[in-house]
Backbone as a ProteinNet text record, in pm:
[ID]
protein_1_A
[PRIMARY]
HEGIIAVEGIVGEMPHPLNKERIPGCTYSHPQIASIGLSEVQAGERGEIKVGRFPLLANGKAVAVNDTEGLVKTIFDASTGALLGAHMIGPGVTEMIQGFAVAIGLETTEAELMDTIFPHPTLSEAMHESVLSAFGRTINF
[TERTIARY]
12044.2	11952.1	11849.1	11800.2	11636.7	11652	11708.2	11792.9	11849.4	11892.8	11955.2	11855.1	11672.5	11555	11498.9	11464.5	11414.3	11497.7	11629.7	11686.3	11639.1	11624.8	11615.6	11488.4	11417.8	11236	11289.6	11321	11355.7	11333.9	11507.2	11532.5	11466.8	11370.8	11305.7	11363.7	11387.6	11442.3	11366.8	11375.3	11296.8	11390.1	11328.6	11405.8	11336.4	11439.6	11441.4	11383.6	11237.2	11141.6	11251.5	11245.6	11311.2	11225	11302.6	11241.3	11320.9	11189.1	11289.8	11287.5	11278	11294.9	11499	11570.6	11681.7	11760.9	11689.1	11736.1	11791.9	11925.3	11995.6	11971.3	11988.6	11947.9	12026.2	12075.8	12222.5	12167.8	12183.7	12236.3	12331.8	12411.2	12577.8	12574.2	12565.1	12547.8	12627.1	12697.9	12739.1	12673.9	12679.6	12727.4	12623.5	12714.4	12620.7	12534.8	12398	12279.2	12292	12285	12230.8	12132.3	12040.7	11939.5	11926.3	11901	11853.8	11748.9	11628.8	11469.5	11404.9	11359.1	11247.4	11325.3	11188.2	11225	11220.7	11218.5	11195.4	11036.1	10959.9	10806.9	10800.7	10767.9	10706.6	10745	10888.2	10915.5	10857.8	10803.3	10751.9	10607.7	10580.6	10409.8	10360.7	10516.8	10485.5	10522.1	10589.5	10571.7	10709.1	10706.7	10786.3	10951	11037.9	11174.9	11237.8	11416.9	11491.7	11593.9	11624.1	11653.6	11803.5	11911.6	12078.1	12071	12114.2	12228.9	12322.1	12444	12554	12575.7	12649.7	12661.6	12831.5	12898.8	12994	13114.8	13017.9	13135.5	13208.6	13199.4	13202.9	13297.6	13288.2	13380.2	13515	13630	13800.4	13792.9	13782.2	13855.6	13752.3	13669.2	13539.1	13619.7	13673.1	13762.2	13847.2	13918.6	14081.6	14064.1	13978	13985.7	13904.1	13800.9	13767.7	13665.3	13579	13447.9	13280	13274.5	13233.4	13074.2	13013	12888	12800.1	12722.6	12664.7	12616	12515.6	12512.8	12484.8	12504.8	12429.4	12314.2	12232.4	12085.4	12016.6	12003.5	12026.6	11892.2	11817.1	11671.4	11665.5	11601.5	11588.5	11451.5	11353.1	11306.1	11350.5	11283.5	11268.4	11296.9	11192.8	11196.3	11309.4	11292.3	11393.2	11528.4	11575.9	11667.7	11741.6	11652.1	11678.7	11653.7	11778.1	11809.5	11678.6	11659.2	11490.5	11594.1	11615.8	11679.3	11811.7	11834.2	11986	11932.1	12007.7	12012.5	12129.9	12206.5	12318.5	12328.1	12420	12441.2	12589.4	12731.4	12784.1	12895	13034	13144.8	13193.4	13137.4	13106.5	13026.1	12912.4	12815.5	12752.9	12797.7	12747.6	12777.8	12907.4	13007.5	12996.1	12919.3	12951.9	12802.2	12673.5	12582.3	12588.7	12662.7	12662.4	12662.3	12757	12772.7	12666.3	12515.9	12414.6	12336.5	12333	12289.2	12255.9	12439.2	12483.5	12400.8	12380.7	12364.8	12201.3	12145.1	12013.8	11944	12031.1	12026	11991.6	12152.1	12170.3	12097.2	11976	11882.7	12003.9	12053.2	12155.8	12098.7	12179.3	12067.2	12153.4	12123.9	12215.7	12320.9	12319.2	12383.6	12523	12508.6	12548.8	12669.3	12599.3	12619.9	12667.2	12673.4	12739.6	12875.6	12916.8	13017.6	13118.1	13091	13149.1	13276	13374.5	13504.9	13553.7	13510.2	13570.4	13668.6	13795.7	13847.2	13865.6	14006.6	13963	14122.2	14125.6	14004.5	13976.1	13828	13753.7	13623.3	13571.3	13378.6	13295.4	13351.9	13240.8	13232.7	13321.4	13276.5	13177.4	13150	13000.6	12906.2	12881.9	12832.3	12777	12917.5	12927.1	12840.3	12892.6	12866.7	12712.4	12614.6	12468.9	12442	12439.3	12470.7	12426.3	12545.2	12594.2	12496	12453.1	12353.2	12230.4	12144.4	11998.9	11945.5	12090.9	12087	12201.9	12209.1	12255.2	12441.4	12506.9	12585.3	12761.9	12702.7	12791.6	12892.3	13093.4	13160	13225.8	13200	13280.6	13194	13062.8	12970.5	12833.8
9064.8	8926.8	8989.7	9074.6	9111.8	9143.7	9199.2	9232.5	9092.1	9015.1	8892.8	8841.7	8800.9	8726.1	8802.7	8952.1	8993.8	9028	8945	8926	8802.5	8724.8	8600.1	8577.1	8655	8655.6	8680.2	8834.2	8856.4	8806	8736.5	8672.6	8489.2	8519.3	8366	8255.9	8273.7	8140.1	8161.2	8016	7998.6	8078.1	8185.5	8240.1	8160.7	8174.7	8096	8208	8113.5	8208.6	8301.1	8443.6	8479.6	8479.2	8465.5	8427.9	8592.8	8615.9	8776.3	8727.6	8634.2	8641.2	8581.3	8576.5	8580.6	8632.9	8790.8	8830.6	8929.7	8923.5	9021.3	9206.3	9211.5	9408.2	9454.7	9580.3	9644	9770.1	9818.3	9997.3	10012.8	10110.7	10174.1	10203.2	10227.7	10360.2	10326.1	10376.4	10335.8	10313.6	10230.8	10077.3	9994.3	9954.1	9883.3	9785	9754.4	9686.9	9571.5	9462.4	9339.7	9194.5	9219.2	9119.4	9001	8904.8	8817	8684.2	8691.2	8559.5	8604.5	8580.4	8635.7	8662.1	8781.9	8841	8699.5	8777.1	8637.4	8657.4	8752.8	8800.7	8709.3	8707.8	8619.7	8515.3	8454.6	8332.7	8255.9	8313.7	8222.3	8270.9	8325.9	8283	8181.9	8122.5	8012.3	7902.5	7876.3	7797.2	7812.7	7706.7	7703.9	7730.5	7852.8	7883.7	7905.9	7872	7918.4	8046.1	8073.2	8269.6	8237.3	8303	8277.7	8440.8	8468.2	8608.2	8594.9	8696.2	8708.8	8829.2	8933.5	9108.6	9059.3	9179.8	9218.9	9199.2	9262.4	9271.9	9177.1	9047.8	8930.7	8894	8944.5	8885.3	8954.6	8882.3	8941.9	9008	9001.2	9065.4	9211.7	9231.7	9346.4	9377.3	9350.9	9441	9463.6	9408.5	9464.1	9563.8	9563	9701.5	9777.6	9805.9	9877.8	9921.2	9785.5	9910.9	9750.1	9728.3	9645.6	9682.5	9796.5	9791.3	9715.6	9647.3	9534.1	9383.3	9361.6	9132	9082.4	8976.6	8907.3	8819	8830.1	8700.8	8632.5	8470.2	8379.2	8352.9	8246.8	8252.5	8113.9	8012	7844.9	7736.9	7720.7	7609.5	7530.8	7532.6	7461.9	7291.9	7249.3	7091.6	7055.1	7147.1	7120.6	7149.2	7225.7	7307.6	7435.6	7452.5	7512.3	7667.2	7715.9	7886.7	7927.6	8031.4	8116.3	8230.7	8289.3	8425.2	8502.8	8615	8596.4	8770.4	8857.6	8970	9007.3	9179.1	9115.9	9350	9365.6	9504.4	9504.1	9606.6	9611.2	9635.4	9651.9	9666.4	9532.6	9574.1	9491.1	9415	9395	9334.2	9309.6	9408.6	9392.5	9309.7	9243	9164.8	9034.8	9027.3	8898.9	8813.5	8901.4	8849.7	8775.1	8820.8	8692.2	8545.3	8501.4	8406.3	8322.4	8404.1	8365.2	8364.4	8439	8441.1	8246.6	8283.2	8125.1	8027.3	8028	7887.5	7904	7981.8	8014.4	7944.2	7961.7	7923.3	7810.6	7754.6	7630.4	7544.9	7589.7	7503.6	7470.7	7507.1	7420.8	7465.6	7329.2	7353.5	7366.1	7414.9	7485.2	7339.5	7220.5	7130.9	7151.8	7197.4	7189.8	7323.5	7431.9	7544.1	7551.6	7446.8	7452.6	7397.2	7275.9	7207.1	7359	7414.5	7484.6	7590.5	7561.3	7585.3	7755.4	7865.9	8045.9	8051.5	8167.2	8123.6	8262	8247.6	8310.1	8383.7	8548.2	8601.1	8662.9	8643.3	8695.1	8786.5	8869.1	8949.5	8837.5	8747.8	8617.8	8578.7	8538.3	8418.8	8440	8591.6	8658.1	8553	8506.3	8397.4	8295.6	8285.8	8131.2	8046.6	8225.8	8234.1	8240.6	8314.8	8365.5	8201	8095.8	7958.2	7886.2	7889.6	7809	7830.5	7986.3	8053.4	7983.1	8001.2	7969.6	7769.7	7722.6	7580.1	7549.8	7654	7684.7	7569.6	7631.6	7597.4	7717.1	7823.3	7955.2	7911.6	7946.7	7908.2	8054.9	8143	8283.4	8373.7	8366.1	8445.6	8439.1
3136	3053.3	2993.4	3069.5	3007.1	2836.8	2796.5	2684.1	2590.7	2679.2	2545.8	2546	2608.4	2597.5	2477.5	2500.2	2433.1	2229.3	2289.7	2126.8	2064.1	2171	2142.4	2083.3	2091.3	2100.1	1929.3	1953	1816	1698.8	1738.6	1611.9	1585.1	1640.7	1624.1	1766.3	1840.9	1938.2	2065.9	2132.5	2173.1	2328.2	2387.4	2503.3	2650.5	2696.7	2810.9	2936.5	3005	3071.2	3249.7	3235.5	3292.9	3453.1	3560.2	3689.5	3784.8	3812.4	3830.9	4033.5	4057.6	4226.8	4196.3	4056.6	4069	4021	4036.4	3975.7	4114.7	4097.7	4210.6	4214.2	4337.8	4352.4	4419.1	4395.7	4441.6	4458	4546	4606.2	4669	4553.4	4598.4	4680.3	4817.7	4845.4	4994.1	5112.1	5197.8	5324	5373.3	5360.2	5172.6	5154.6	5031.2	5078	4986	5008.2	4874.2	4880.3	4854.2	4825.9	4761.4	4810.6	4683.3	4692.2	4612	4628.8	4576.2	4645	4716.3	4768.8	4895.7	4968.6	5050	5198.2	5273.8	5403.4	5524.9	5521.2	5549.6	5552.5	5386	5289.5	5172.3	5139.4	5226.1	5228.7	5367	5439.8	5579.6	5505.7	5430.4	5356.3	5278.9	5226.9	5161.1	5261.1	5364.2	5460.5	5597.2	5653.9	5680.4	5714.1	5738.6	5727.7	5871.7	5800.8	5891.7	5892.9	5961.9	5817.2	5923.5	5862.8	5998.6	5947.7	6021.4	6045	6083.1	6036.8	6088.9	6114.5	6172.2	6195.6	6171.9	6022.4	6011.3	6133.4	6247.7	6353	6448.5	6339.9	6355.1	6250.6	6154	6055.2	6106.5	6078.3	6075.7	5991.9	5830	5762.2	5763.2	5815.7	5823.1	6010.3	6058.9	6154	6134.3	6035.7	6017	5902.3	5823.3	5747	5802.1	5887.9	5979.4	5964.5	5869.3	5792	5832.4	5983	6055.9	6057.7	5969.6	5965.4	5855.7	5912.2	5838.7	5875.7	5802.8	5787.7	5728.9	5721.1	5585.3	5652	5553.7	5621.5	5513.6	5530.5	5441.6	5534.2	5393.1	5406.8	5350.7	5419.6	5380.7	5425.5	5285.6	5325	5434.7	5516.8	5675.4	5618.4	5571.3	5536.5	5346.1	5268.3	5150	5202.8	5269.5	5277.3	5184.9	5071	4991	5030.1	4959.2	4935.2	4872.5	5009.3	4944.5	4877.7	4987.5	4973.1	5032.4	4997.5	5046.8	5067.8	5197.3	5180.9	5257.5	5194.9	5283	5293.8	5360	5376	5456	5339.2	5413.6	5295.7	5313.8	5225.7	5148.2	5016.9	4926.9	4866.6	4926.8	4944.8	4785	4706.5	4556.6	4498.7	4538	4425.9	4493.9	4645.9	4703.3	4685.3	4590.1	4648.1	4508.5	4409.4	4312.9	4343.5	4441	4524.8	4568.8	4563.4	4614.7	4486	4378	4272.8	4210	4197.3	4162.5	4232.5	4359.5	4494.5	4461.6	4424.3	4405.8	4265.3	4153.5	4003.4	4042.2	4093.3	4065.4	4154.6	4253.5	4315	4461.6	4483.9	4603.8	4733.4	4795.7	4939	5077.5	5177.2	5295.7	5316.2	5309.3	5339.8	5209.9	5077.3	5052.2	5065.2	5081.2	5168.7	5262.8	5371.2	5469	5413.3	5335.4	5312.5	5243.7	5180.4	5068.8	5156.2	5095.1	5167.4	5130.5	5278.8	5172.1	5258.9	5155.5	5201.7	5327.7	5433.6	5523	5527.5	5604.5	5673	5462.4	5480.1	5368.7	5454.2	5316	5390.1	5347.3	5231.1	5206.7	5313.4	5373.3	5511.5	5554.1	5559.3	5696.8	5534.2	5424.1	5379.4	5417.8	5461.6	5530.3	5648.3	5657.4	5862.6	5875.9	5763.6	5784	5768.8	5682.4	5602.7	5730.8	5827.6	5939.7	6026.4	6092.4	6151.5	6146.6	6020	6023.7	6085.7	6064.5	6109.4	6221.7	6354.7	6441.6	6434.4	6341.4	6318.9	6357.5	6407.3	6348.9	6465.2	6346.6	6370.2	6489.6	6439.1	6468.5	6556.7	6555.1	6659.3	6723.2
[MASK]
+++++++++++++++++++++++++++++++++++++++++++++++++++++++++++++++++++++++++++++++++++++++++++++++++++++++++++++++++++++++++++++++++++++++++++++

């Protein structure tokens, strides 16, 4: 993406600004690690937040494939409901983080994420459960 912005500048176009908070970070290890946006500490320094956590141990797909090590954490602005950050550890999270990248890019709120339907059984359901957890509405934990 940074390369595209550089080329746009070189050819005289008006490149759009790069928001580094919207760049997902991925660590290809076991378990995988992925994050986007603000950390819990960074978000807390900016104002009141709500934090959701969901362990993969409570996710049906993770149990079915016997890979339950990990969790999903989501961080929201308490007053606006804006998703400020998401952090994930576990199988497939380097693929799943894109869902939160889109949500942050589109300035999605917790209400919109809570109303999103996730397929069952999938690892991505842990993303939904983490959102629900931030607002005291978890289903499977």
